Coordinates of C-alpha atoms and ligand atoms in Angstrom, one line a residue:
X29 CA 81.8 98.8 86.7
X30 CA 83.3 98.3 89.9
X31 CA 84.7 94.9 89.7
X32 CA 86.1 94.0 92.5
X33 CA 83.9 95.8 95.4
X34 CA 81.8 92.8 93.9
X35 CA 84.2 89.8 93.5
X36 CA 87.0 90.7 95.6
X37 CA 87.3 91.4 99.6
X38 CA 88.3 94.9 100.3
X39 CA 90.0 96.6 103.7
X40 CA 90.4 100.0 104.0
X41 CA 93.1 101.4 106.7
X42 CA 92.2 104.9 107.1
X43 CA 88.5 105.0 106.1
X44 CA 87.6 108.4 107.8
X45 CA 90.4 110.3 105.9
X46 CA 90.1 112.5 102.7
X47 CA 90.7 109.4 100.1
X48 CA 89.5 106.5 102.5
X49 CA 86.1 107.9 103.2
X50 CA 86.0 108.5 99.3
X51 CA 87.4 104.6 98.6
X52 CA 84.4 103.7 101.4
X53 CA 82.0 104.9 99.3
X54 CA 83.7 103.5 96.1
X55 CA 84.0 99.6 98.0
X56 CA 80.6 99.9 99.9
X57 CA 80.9 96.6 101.5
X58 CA 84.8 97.4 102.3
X59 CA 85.5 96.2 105.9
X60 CA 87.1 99.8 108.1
X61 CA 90.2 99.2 110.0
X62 CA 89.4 100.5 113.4
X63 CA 90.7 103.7 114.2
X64 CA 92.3 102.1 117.3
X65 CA 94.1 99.0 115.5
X66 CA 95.6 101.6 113.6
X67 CA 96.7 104.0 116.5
X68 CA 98.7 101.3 118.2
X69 CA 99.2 99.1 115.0
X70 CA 101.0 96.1 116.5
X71 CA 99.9 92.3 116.3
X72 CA 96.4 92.7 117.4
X73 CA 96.3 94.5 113.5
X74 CA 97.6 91.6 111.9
X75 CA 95.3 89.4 114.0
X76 CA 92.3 91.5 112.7
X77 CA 93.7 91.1 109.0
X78 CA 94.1 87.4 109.4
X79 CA 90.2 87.0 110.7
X80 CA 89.5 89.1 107.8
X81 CA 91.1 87.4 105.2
X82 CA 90.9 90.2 103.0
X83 CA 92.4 90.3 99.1
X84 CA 92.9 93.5 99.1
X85 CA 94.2 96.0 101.7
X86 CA 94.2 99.8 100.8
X87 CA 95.9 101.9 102.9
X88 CA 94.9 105.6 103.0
X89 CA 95.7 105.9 106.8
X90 CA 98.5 108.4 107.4
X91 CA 99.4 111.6 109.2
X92 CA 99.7 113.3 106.1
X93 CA 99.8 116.9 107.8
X94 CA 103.5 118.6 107.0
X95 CA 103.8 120.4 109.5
X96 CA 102.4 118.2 112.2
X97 CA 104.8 115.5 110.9
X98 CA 107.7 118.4 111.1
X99 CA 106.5 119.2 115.0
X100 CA 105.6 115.1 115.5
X101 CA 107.9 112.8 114.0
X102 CA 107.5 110.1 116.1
X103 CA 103.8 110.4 115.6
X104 CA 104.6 110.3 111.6
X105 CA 106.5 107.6 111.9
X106 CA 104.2 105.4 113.7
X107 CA 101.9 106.1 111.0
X108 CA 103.5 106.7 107.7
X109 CA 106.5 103.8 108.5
X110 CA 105.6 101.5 111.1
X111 CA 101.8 100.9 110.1
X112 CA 102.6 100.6 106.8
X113 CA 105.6 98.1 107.3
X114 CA 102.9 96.0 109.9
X115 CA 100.5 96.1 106.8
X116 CA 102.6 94.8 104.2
X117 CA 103.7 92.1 107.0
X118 CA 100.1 91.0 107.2
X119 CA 99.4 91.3 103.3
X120 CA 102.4 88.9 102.6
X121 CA 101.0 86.0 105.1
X122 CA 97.8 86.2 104.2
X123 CA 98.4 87.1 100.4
X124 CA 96.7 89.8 100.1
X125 CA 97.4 92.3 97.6
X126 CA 98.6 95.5 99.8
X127 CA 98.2 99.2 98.0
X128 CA 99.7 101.6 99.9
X129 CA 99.9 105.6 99.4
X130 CA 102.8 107.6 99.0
X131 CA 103.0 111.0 98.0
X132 CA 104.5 113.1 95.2
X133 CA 106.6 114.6 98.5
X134 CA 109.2 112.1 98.1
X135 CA 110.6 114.1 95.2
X136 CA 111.5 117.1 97.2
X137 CA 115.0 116.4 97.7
X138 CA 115.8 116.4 93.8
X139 CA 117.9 119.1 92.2
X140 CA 116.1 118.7 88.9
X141 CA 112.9 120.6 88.4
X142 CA 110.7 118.1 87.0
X143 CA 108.3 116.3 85.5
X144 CA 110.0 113.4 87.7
X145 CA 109.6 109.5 87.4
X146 CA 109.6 106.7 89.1
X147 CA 112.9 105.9 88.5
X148 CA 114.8 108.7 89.5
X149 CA 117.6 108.2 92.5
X150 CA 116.1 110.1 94.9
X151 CA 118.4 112.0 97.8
X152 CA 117.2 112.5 100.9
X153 CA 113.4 114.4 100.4
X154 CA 113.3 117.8 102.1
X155 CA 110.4 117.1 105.0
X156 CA 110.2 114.6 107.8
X157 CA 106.7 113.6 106.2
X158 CA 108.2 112.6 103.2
X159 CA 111.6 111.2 104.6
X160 CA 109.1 108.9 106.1
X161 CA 107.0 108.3 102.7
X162 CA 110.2 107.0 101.2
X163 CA 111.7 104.7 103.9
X164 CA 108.0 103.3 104.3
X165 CA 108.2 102.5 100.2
X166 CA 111.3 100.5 100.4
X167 CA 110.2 98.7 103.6
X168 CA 107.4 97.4 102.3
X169 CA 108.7 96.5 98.8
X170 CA 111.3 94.4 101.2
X171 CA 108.7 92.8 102.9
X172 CA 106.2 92.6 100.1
X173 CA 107.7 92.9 97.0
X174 CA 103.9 92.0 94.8
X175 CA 102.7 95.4 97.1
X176 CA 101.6 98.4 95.3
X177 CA 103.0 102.1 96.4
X178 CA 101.0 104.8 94.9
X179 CA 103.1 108.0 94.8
X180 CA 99.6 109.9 94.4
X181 CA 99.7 113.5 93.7
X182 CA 97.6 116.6 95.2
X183 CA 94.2 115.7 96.0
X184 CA 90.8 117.6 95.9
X185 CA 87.0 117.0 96.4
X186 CA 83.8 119.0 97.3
X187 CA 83.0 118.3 100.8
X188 CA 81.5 115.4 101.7
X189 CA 78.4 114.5 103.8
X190 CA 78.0 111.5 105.6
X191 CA 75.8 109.0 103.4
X192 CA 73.3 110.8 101.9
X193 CA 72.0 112.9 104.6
X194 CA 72.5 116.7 104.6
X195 CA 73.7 118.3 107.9
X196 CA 69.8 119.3 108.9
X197 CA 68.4 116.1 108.6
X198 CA 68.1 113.5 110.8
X199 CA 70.7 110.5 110.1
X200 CA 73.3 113.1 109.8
X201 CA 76.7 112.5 111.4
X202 CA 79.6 114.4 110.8
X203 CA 82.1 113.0 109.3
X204 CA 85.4 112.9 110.2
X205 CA 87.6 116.4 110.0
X206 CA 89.9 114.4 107.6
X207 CA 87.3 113.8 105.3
X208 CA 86.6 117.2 104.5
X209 CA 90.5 118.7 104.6
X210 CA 91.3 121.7 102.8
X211 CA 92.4 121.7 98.6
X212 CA 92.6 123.3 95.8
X213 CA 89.6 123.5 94.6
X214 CA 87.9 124.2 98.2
X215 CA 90.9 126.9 98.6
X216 CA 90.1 128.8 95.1
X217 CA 86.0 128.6 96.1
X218 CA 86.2 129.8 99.3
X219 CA 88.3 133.2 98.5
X220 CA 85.4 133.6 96.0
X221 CA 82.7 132.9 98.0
X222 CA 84.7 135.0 101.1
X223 CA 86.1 138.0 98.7
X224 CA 89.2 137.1 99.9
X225 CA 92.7 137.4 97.7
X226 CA 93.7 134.7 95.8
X227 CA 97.9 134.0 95.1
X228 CA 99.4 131.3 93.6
X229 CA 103.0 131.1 92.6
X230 CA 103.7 131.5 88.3
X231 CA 107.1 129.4 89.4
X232 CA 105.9 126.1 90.6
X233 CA 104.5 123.1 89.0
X234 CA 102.8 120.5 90.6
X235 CA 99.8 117.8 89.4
X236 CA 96.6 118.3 90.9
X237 CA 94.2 115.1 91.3
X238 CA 90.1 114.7 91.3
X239 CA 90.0 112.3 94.0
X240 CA 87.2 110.6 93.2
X241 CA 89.0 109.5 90.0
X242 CA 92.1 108.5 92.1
X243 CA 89.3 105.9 93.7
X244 CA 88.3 104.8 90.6
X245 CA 91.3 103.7 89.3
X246 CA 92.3 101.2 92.7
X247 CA 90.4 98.5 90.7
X248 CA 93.2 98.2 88.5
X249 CA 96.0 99.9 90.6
X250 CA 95.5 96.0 92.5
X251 CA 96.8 94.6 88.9
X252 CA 99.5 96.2 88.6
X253 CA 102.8 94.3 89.6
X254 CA 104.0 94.9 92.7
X255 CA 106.8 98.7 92.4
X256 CA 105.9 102.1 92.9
X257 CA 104.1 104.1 90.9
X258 CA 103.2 108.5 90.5
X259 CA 99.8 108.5 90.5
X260 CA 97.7 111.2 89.7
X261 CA 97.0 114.0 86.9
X262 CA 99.7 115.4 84.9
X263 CA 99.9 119.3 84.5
X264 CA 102.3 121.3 82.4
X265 CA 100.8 124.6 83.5
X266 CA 101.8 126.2 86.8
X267 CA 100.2 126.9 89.6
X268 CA 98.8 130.5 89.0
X269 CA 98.0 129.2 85.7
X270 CA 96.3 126.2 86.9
X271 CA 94.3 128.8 89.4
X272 CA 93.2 131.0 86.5
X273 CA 92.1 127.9 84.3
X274 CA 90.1 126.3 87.1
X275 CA 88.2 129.5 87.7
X276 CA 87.8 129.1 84.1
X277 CA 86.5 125.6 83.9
X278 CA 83.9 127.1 86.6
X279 CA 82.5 129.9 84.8
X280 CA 83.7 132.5 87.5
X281 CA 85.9 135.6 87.1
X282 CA 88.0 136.5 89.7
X283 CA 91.5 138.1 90.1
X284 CA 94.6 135.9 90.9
X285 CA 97.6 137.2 92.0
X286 CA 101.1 135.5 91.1
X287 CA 102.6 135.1 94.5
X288 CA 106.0 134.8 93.3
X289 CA 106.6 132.2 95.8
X290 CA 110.3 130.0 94.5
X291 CA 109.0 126.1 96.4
X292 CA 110.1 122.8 94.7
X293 CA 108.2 121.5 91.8
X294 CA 106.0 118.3 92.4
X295 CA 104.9 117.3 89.0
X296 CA 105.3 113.9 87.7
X297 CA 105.5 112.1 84.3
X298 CA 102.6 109.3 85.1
X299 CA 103.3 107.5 81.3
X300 CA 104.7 104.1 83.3
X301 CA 100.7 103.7 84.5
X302 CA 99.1 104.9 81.4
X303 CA 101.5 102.6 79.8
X304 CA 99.8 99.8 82.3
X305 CA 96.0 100.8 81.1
X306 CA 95.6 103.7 84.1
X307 CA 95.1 107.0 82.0
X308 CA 94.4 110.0 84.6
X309 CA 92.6 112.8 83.5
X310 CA 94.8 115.8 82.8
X311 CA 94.2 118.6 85.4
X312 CA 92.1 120.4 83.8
X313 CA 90.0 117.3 82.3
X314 CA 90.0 116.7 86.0
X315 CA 88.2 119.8 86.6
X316 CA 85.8 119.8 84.0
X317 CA 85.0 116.3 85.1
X318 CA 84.6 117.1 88.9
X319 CA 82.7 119.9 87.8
X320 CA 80.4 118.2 85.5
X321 CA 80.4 115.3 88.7
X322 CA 78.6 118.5 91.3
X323 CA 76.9 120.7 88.7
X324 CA 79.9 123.8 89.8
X325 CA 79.4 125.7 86.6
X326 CA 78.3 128.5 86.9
X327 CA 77.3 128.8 90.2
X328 CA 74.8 131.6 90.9
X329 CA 76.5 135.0 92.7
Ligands
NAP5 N1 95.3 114.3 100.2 C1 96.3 114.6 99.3 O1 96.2 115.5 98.6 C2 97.5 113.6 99.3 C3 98.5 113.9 98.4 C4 99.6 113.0 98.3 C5 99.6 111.9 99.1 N2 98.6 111.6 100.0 C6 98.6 110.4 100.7 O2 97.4 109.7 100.5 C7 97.0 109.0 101.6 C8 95.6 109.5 102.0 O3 95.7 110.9 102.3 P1 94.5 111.7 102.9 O4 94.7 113.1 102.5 O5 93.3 110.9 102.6 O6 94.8 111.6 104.5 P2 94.0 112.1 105.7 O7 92.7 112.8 105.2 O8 94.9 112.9 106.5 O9 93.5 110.8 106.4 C9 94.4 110.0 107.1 C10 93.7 108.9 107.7 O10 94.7 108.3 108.6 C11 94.1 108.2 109.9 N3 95.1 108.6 110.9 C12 95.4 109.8 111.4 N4 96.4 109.8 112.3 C13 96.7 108.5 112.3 C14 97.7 107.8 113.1 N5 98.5 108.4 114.0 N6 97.9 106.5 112.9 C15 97.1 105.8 112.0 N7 96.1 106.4 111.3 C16 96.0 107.8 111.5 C17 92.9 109.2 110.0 O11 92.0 108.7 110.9 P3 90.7 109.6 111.4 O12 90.0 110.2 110.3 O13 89.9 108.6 112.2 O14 91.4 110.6 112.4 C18 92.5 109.2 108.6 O15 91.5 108.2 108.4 C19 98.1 109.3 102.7 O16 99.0 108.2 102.6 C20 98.7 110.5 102.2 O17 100.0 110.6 102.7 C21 97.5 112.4 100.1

């Protein structure tokens, strides 16, 4: 049951990305940030979170693109520091319980190859985006110390369409570009659908998430006391491996070739919130689930 969708005030910042749009659906009488309060986040934000008097603020808004955060930073600070930091501002006056994400990226900066957890000093991570991940977890913690930071891992989904109407029907409305962004499992069905090669690298490790179950689990991510936490599926096989079972899971054969590629490992140990009641699906439980979820087995040639 979703509890607090019923007894508890929910704001989503970022509602039209991958994970908000999915929370929006999860909270269906969440009040959206506007898209513009965000943009210029400053006090006309935390005047809107005042009137609102929400309990609970998730933030899913971010510029979560690497590279764009490599070619932007300003534009990646604004959203993955400063918003954040105006957020947890807002959360501590009004005492609402703030969860923020942060991303598995902040580990790139350790020697160490992994599983990594929470507690590990962390150097300096290896990418603007997640330089700015990290500062914006320790800002916030300063400001709002009962705030929650979700260090979630790699995310997927089928596509989604707005509501419940299909693209040819009439109340359709696309959704935003965000909501539909590129992921593993949309990566692995399109090379099948399209012929094209598939290559994933036998040398990395990283955990990869259903979304929708990431949603599911913000009910109690809001009871956890306040720190930061990896959240997400763990995964001991790597990357071509978790290809290969995948296209297992959906019934499909299909070559995969190892691309050999050395990049740093992103897995995490997630026992400290299993330990606190939130037990992720494995990866591959994930995928049987999210398979089960769209009826993906298999799919006819
Ligand atoms: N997806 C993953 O696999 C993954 C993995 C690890 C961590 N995370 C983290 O999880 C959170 C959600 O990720 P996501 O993949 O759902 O993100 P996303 O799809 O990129 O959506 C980001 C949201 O932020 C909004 N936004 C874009 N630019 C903005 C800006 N300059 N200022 C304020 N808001 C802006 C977008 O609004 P519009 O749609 O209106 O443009 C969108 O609603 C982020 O914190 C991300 O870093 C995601």
């Amino acid at each position: 049951m979703n509890i607090n969708s019923q007894t508890h005030s929910v704001m989503i910042a970022g509602a039209h990305g991958f994970t908000g749009s999915r929370a929006m659906e999860y909270y269906p009488e969440a009040v959206p940030v506007p898209g513009e309060l965000l943009r210029n986040a400053d006090h006309r934000l935390a005047d809107f979170i005042r009137a609102a008097e929400p309990q609970i603020i998730i933030n899913a808004a971010a510029v979560s693109d690497i590279g764009t955060c490599e070619r932007n930073p300003e534009a990646s600070y604004a959203a993955n520091v400063t918003l954040p930091v105006i957020l947890a501002g807002a959360a501590r006056e009004t005492g609402a319980k703030l969860i923020s994400f942060s991303s598995d990226q902040v580990y790139t900066g350790l020697p160490e190859s992994g599983p990594y957890r929470e507690d590990s000093p962390l150097p300096v991570p290896a990418n603007v985006y997640a330089r700015h991940k990290l500062e914006a977890e320790q800002r916030v913690l300063d400001i709002a110390p009962d705030a929650v930071l979700l260090r979630a891992a790699w995310m997927y989904d089928m596509p989604l369409y707005r509501g419940t109407a299909l693209p040819d029907s009439p109340g359709y409305a696309a959704p935003s570009p965000h909501a539909n962004r590129g992921n593993f499992l949309i990566t692995v069905l399109d090379a099948v659908l399209h012929g094209r090669p598939l290559s994933f690298s036998s040398r990395r490790y990283r955990g990869i998430t259903y979304v929708r179950q990431a949603v599911s689990f913000l009910d109690q991510a809001s009871r956890l006391p306040g720190g930061v936490y990896n959240y997400g599926s763990e995964n001991d096989r790597n990357m071509l491996e978790t290809a290969k079972a995948l296209l297992r899971e959906l019934g499909l054969e299909y070559p995969v070739q190892d691309s050999g590629l050395v990049q740093h490992n992103l897995w995490m140990d997630c026992s400290r919130i299993r330990r606190l009641g939130i037990d992720f699906d494995t990866t591959v439980q994930g995928f049987r689930r999210c398979i089960s979820d769209y009826g993906l087995r298999n799919l006819p040639g």
